[in-house]
Short mmCIF file of C-alpha atoms in Angstrom, two decimals:
data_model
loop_
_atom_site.label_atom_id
_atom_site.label_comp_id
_atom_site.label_asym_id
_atom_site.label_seq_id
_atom_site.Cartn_x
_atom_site.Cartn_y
_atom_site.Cartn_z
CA UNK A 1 61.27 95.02 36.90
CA UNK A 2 59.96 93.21 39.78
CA UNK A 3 61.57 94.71 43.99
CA UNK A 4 64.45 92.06 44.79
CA UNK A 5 63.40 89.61 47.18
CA UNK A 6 63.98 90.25 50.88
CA UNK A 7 64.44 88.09 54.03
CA UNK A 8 66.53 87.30 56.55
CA UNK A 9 68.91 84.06 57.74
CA UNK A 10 67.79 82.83 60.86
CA UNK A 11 71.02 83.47 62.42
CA UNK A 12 70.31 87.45 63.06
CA UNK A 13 68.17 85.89 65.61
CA UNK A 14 70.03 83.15 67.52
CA UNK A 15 69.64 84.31 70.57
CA UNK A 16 66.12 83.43 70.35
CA UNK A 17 66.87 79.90 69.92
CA UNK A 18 63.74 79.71 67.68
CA UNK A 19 62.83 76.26 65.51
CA UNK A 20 61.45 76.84 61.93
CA UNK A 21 58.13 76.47 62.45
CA UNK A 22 58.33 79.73 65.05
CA UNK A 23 60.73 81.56 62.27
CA UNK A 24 58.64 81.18 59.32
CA UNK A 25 55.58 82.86 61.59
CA UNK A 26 57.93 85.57 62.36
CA UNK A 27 58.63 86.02 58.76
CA UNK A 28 55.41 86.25 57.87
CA UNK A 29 54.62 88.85 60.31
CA UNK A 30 57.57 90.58 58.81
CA UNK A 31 56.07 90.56 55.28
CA UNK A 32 59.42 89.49 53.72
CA UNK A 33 59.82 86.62 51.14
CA UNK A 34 62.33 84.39 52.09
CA UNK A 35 64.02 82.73 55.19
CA UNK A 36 67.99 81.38 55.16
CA UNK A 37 67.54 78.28 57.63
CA UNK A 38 71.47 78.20 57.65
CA UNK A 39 71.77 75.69 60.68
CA UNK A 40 71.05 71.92 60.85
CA UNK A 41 69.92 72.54 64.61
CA UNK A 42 67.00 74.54 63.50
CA UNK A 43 64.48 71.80 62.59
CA UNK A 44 62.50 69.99 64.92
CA UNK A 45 63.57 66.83 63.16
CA UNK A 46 65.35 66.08 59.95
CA UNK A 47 62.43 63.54 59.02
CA UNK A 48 60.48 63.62 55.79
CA UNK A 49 57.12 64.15 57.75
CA UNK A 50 58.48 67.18 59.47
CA UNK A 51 59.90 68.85 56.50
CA UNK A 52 56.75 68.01 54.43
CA UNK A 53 55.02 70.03 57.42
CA UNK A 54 57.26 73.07 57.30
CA UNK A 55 56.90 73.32 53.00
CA UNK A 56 53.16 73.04 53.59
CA UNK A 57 53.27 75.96 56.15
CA UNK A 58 56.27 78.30 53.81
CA UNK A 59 53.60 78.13 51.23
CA UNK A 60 50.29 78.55 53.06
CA UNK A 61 52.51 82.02 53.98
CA UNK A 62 53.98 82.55 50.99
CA UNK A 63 57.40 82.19 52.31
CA UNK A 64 60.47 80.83 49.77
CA UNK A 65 63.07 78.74 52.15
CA UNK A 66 66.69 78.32 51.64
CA UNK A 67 68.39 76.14 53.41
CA UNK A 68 72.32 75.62 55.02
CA UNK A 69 74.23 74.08 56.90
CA UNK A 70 78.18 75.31 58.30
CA UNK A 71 81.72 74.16 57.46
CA UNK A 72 82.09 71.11 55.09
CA UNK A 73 85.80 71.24 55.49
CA UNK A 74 87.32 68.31 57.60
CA UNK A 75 90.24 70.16 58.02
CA UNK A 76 88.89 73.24 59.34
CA UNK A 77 88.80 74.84 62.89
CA UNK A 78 85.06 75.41 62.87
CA UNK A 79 84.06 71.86 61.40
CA UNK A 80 82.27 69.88 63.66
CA UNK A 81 81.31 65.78 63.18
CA UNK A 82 78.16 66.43 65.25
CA UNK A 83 76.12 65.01 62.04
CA UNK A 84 78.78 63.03 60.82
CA UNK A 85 81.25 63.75 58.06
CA UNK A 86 81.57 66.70 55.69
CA UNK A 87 80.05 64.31 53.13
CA UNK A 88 77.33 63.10 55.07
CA UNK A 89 76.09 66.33 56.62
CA UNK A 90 76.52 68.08 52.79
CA UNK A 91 74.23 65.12 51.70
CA UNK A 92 71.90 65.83 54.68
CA UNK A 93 71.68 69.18 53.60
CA UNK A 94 70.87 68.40 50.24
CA UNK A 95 67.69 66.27 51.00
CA UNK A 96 66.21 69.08 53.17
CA UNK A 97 66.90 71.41 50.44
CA UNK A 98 64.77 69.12 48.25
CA UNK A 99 62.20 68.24 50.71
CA UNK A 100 61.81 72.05 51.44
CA UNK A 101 61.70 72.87 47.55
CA UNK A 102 65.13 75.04 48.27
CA UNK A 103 67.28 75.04 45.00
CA UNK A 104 70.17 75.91 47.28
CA UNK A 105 71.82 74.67 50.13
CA UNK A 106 74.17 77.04 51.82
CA UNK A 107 78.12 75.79 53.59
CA UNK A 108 81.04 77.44 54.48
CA UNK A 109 84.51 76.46 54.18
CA UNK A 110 85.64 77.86 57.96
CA UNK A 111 87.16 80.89 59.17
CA UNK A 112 89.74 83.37 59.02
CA UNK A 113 92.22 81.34 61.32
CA UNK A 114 92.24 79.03 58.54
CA UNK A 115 94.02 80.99 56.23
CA UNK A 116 97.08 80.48 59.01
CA UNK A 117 97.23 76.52 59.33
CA UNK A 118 99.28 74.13 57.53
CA UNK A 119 99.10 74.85 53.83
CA UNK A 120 97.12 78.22 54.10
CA UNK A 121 93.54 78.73 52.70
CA UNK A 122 94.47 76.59 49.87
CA UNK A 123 95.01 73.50 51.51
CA UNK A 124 91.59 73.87 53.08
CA UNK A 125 90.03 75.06 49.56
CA UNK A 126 91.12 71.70 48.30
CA UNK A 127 89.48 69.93 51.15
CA UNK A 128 86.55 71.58 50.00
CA UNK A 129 86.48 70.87 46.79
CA UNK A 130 87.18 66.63 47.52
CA UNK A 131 83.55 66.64 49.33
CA UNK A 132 82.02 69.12 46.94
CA UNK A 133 83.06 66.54 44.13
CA UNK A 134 81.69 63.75 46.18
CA UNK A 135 78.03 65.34 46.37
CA UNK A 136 77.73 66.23 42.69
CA UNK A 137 75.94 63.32 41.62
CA UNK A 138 73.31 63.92 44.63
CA UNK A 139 72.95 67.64 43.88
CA UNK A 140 72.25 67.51 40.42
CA UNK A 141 69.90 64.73 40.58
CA UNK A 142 67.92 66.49 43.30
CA UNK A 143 68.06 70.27 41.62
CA UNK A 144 70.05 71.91 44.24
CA UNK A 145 72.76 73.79 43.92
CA UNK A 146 75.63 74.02 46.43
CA UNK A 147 76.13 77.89 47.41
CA UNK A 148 79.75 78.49 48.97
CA UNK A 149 79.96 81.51 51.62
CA UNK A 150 83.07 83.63 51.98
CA UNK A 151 82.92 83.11 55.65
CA UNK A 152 83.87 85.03 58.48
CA UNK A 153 87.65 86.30 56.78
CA UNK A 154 88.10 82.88 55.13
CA UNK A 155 88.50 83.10 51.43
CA UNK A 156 88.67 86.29 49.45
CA UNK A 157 85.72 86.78 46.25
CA UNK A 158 89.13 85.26 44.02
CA UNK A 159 89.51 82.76 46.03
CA UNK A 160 85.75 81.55 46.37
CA UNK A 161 85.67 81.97 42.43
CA UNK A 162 88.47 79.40 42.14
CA UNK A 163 86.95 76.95 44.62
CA UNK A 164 83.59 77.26 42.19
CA UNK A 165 85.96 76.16 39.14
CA UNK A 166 87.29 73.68 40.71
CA UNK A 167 84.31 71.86 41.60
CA UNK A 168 82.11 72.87 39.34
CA UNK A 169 80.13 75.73 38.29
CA UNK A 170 77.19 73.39 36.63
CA UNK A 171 76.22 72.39 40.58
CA UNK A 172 78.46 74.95 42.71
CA UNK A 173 77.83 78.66 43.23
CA UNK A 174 78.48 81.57 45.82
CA UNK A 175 76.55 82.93 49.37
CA UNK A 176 77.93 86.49 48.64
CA UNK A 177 77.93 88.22 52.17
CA UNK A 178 79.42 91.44 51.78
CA UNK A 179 79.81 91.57 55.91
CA UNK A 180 82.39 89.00 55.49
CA UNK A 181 83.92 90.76 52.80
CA UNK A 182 85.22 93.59 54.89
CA UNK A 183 86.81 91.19 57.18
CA UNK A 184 89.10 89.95 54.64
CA UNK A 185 90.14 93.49 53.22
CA UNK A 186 87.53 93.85 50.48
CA UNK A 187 84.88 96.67 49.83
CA UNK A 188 81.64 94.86 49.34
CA UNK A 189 81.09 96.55 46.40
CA UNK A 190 83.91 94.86 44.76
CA UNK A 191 83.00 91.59 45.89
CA UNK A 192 79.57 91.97 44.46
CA UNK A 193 81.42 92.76 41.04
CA UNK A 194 82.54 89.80 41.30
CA UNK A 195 80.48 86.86 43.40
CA UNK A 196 77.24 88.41 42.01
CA UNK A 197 76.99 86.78 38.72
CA UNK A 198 77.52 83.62 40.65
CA UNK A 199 75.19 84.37 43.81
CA UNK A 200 72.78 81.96 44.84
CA UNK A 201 71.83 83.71 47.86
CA UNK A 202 73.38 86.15 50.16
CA UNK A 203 74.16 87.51 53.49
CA UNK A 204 73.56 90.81 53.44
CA UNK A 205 74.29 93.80 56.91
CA UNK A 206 75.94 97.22 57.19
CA UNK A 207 79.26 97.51 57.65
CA UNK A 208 81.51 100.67 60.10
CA UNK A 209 85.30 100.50 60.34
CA UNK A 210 87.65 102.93 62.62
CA UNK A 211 91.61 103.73 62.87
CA UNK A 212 93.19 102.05 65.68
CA UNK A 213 97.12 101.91 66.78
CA UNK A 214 97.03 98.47 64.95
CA UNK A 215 95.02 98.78 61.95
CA UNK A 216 91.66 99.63 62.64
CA UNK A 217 88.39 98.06 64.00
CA UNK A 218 85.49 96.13 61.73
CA UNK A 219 81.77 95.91 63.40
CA UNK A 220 79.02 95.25 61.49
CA UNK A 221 75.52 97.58 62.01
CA UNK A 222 71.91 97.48 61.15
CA UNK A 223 71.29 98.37 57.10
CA UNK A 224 71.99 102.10 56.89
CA UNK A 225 73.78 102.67 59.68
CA UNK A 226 77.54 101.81 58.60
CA UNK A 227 79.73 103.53 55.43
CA UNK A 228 78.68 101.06 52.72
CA UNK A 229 76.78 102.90 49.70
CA UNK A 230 73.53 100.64 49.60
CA UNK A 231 71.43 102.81 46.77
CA UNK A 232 74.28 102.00 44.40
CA UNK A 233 75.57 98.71 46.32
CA UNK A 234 71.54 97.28 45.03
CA UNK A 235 71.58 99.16 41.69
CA UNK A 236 74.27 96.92 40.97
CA UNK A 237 72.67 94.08 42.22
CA UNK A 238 69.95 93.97 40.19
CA UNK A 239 71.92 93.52 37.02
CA UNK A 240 74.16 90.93 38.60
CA UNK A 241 71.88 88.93 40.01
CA UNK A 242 68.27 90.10 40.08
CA UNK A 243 67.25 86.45 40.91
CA UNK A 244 68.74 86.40 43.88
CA UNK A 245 67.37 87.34 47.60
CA UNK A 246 68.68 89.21 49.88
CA UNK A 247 68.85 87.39 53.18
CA UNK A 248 69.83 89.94 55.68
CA UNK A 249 72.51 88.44 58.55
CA UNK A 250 72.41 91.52 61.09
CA UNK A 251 75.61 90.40 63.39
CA UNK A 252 75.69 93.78 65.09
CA UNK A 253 77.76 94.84 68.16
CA UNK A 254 80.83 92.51 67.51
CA UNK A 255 84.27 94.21 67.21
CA UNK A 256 86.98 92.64 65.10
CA UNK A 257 90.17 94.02 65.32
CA UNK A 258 92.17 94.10 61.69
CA UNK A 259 95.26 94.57 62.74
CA UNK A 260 96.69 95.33 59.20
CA UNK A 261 99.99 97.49 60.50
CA UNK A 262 101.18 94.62 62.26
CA UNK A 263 103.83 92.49 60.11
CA UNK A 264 102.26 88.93 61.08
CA UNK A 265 98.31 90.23 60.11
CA UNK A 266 100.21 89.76 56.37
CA UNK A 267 100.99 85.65 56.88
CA UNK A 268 97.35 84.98 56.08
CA UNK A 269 97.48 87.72 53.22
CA UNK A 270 100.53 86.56 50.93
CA UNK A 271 98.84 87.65 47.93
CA UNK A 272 96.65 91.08 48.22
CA UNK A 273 98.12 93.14 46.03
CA UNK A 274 98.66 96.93 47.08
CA UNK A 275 95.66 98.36 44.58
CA UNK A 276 93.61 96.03 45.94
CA UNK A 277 94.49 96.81 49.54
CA UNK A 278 93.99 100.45 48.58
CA UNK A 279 90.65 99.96 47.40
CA UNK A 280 89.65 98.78 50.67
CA UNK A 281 91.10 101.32 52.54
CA UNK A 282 88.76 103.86 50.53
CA UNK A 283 85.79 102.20 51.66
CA UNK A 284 87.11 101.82 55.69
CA UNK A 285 88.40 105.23 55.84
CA UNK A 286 86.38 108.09 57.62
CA UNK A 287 84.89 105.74 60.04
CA UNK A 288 84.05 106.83 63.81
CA UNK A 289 84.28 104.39 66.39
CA UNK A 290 81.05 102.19 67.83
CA UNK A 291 80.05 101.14 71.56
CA UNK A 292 79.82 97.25 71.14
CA UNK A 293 77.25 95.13 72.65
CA UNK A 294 78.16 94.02 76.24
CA UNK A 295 74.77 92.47 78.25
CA UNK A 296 74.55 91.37 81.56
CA UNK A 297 75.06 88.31 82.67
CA UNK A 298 72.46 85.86 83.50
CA UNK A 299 68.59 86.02 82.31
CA UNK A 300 68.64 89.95 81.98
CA UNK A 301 71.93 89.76 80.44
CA UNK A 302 70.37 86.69 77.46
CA UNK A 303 66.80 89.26 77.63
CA UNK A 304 68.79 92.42 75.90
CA UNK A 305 70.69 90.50 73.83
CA UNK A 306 67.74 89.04 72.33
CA UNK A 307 65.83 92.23 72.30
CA UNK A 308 69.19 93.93 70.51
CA UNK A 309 69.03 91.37 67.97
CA UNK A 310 65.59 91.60 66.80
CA UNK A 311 65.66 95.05 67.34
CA UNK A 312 68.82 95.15 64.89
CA UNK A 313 67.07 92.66 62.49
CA UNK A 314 63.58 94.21 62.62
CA UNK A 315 65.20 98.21 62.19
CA UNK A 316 67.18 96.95 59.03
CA UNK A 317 64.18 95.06 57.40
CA UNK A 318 62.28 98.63 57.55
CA UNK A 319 65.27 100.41 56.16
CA UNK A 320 65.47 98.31 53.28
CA UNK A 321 61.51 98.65 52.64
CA UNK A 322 61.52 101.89 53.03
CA UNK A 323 64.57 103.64 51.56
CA UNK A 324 65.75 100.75 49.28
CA UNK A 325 62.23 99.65 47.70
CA UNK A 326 63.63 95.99 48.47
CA UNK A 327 61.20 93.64 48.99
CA UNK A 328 57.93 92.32 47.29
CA UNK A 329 55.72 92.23 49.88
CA UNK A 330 54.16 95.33 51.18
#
């Protein structure tokens, strides 16, 4: 059986500010296979010569793109109109998927505030779903397949599966990231049991957790460096979804408070059940706590944190290679 795939989404990088061109040299250098281009900021342009340039250059370095976009929920907190409306940035997405030769392009519904608005998650899961019906026509008849992230604490694996039937599972699939998992109470090797057979890509870090007075404290780590049991974690992942790459998203240093013990954390939780909560709590317990990342202000402060990232990015890719056997290209 061929080494899963391995690359990264550009977004373990941002603080580079880097355009594609720059990323898919970087990649290269990093002997993975594939890059997640998960922003619409990251090309140069959005014209057909450009992205005819970039293919050219993926496959002169042997480099598989997938591409994304954020929130295509109009009622969201994190949607922005910059490139129009849900539907027209979705559709935007779509032709650079096809233009790149990416069978996927990546969205999000939101975030984890939006399981506390006006008609919970599922209000905003319907929204969803409208402008995912809208594109169907476009996706199919261009071969790419819509891949829906659980997003920073916004829908549960359950919940993602339900969006997927209810749009459509014949053009509609997951972005597992089992980073985000954690944040909504799940152990990412749960929500691999079930988002796998439906991954179309991934986003993929390490994952520590610590008591506090309120709950206790997510932040996410370089690959091998957090509690999450990646020799079995990938095991499994190679019968679910052996197809699939996995795009590492190394968001380290970033504390998030999950303030479980506190009555009104449960609002945006109605319906965890108590095994399920208990399951999670196996996987956070034992934890010790981690010094975040705080840089300086100014040009030394932006210096370190880009250093920290690719440092974070760069250790991970090598941990993987090395004591996972991911990757194809030595």
């Amino acid at each position: 059986m061929d080494s899963l795939k391995l690359g990264f989404d550009n977004y373990s990088i941002r603080a580079l500010g880097w355009k594609a061109p720059r990323l898919l040299d970087y990649a290269a250098a990093l002997k993975v296979d594939t890059i997640l281009l998960s922003d619409l900021d990251v090309y140069e342009s959005h014209g057909e010569p450009h992205l005819r340039e970039l293919k050219a250059r993926a496959e002169d370095l042997g480099i598989e793109i997938q591409v994304g976009m954020l929130s295509i929920c109009p009622g969201s907190k994190l949607f922005s109109n910059r490139y129009g409306t849900a539907e027209e940035q979705l559709k935007l997405t779509i032709r650079i998927a096809r233009a790149l030769g990416s069978g996927v392009a990546r969205c999000v519904l939101g975030h984890v505030d939006d399981r506390r608005g006006g008609g919970g998650i599922e209000a905003r899961m319907a929204q969803t779903v409208q402008v995912l019906k809208r594109v169907r026509c476009l996706a199919l008849d261009s071969g790419v397949k819509i891949a829906v992230e659980n997003h920073a604490g916004d829908m549960r694996a359950r919940e993602l599966l339900a969006l997927i039937d209810d749009a459509g599972r014949d053009f509609v699939g997951a972005t597992m990231d089992c980073g985000n998992a954690t944040w909504a109470l799940e152990d990412p090797l749960r929500n691999l049991e079930l988002l796998g057979p439906f991954a179309l890509t991934t986003g993929i870090r390490d994952s520590a957790f610590w008591p506090t007075a309120e709950g206790a404290t997510l932040q996410w780590t370089a690959m091998g460096e957090g509690q999450v049991d990646w020799k079995r974690y990938f095991a499994r992942f190679a019968r679910l979804c052996p197809n699939t790459p996995v795009q590492l998203e190394t968001i380290s240093g970033r504390p998030i408070p999950i303030t479980y013990l506190a009555d009104e954390f449960w609002d945006a939780y109605p319906n965890v059940s108590g095994r399920e909560f208990v399951g999670f709590l196996r996987f956070a317990r034992g934890g010790l706590p981690r010094r975040p990342f705080k840089g300086a202000k100014g040009t030394a402060g932006r210096i370190a944190e880009q250093r920290f990232q690719r440092n974070e990015l760069e250790k991970s890719i090598r941990y993987c290679k090395r004591t996972l056997g991911l990757g194809r290209r030595k």
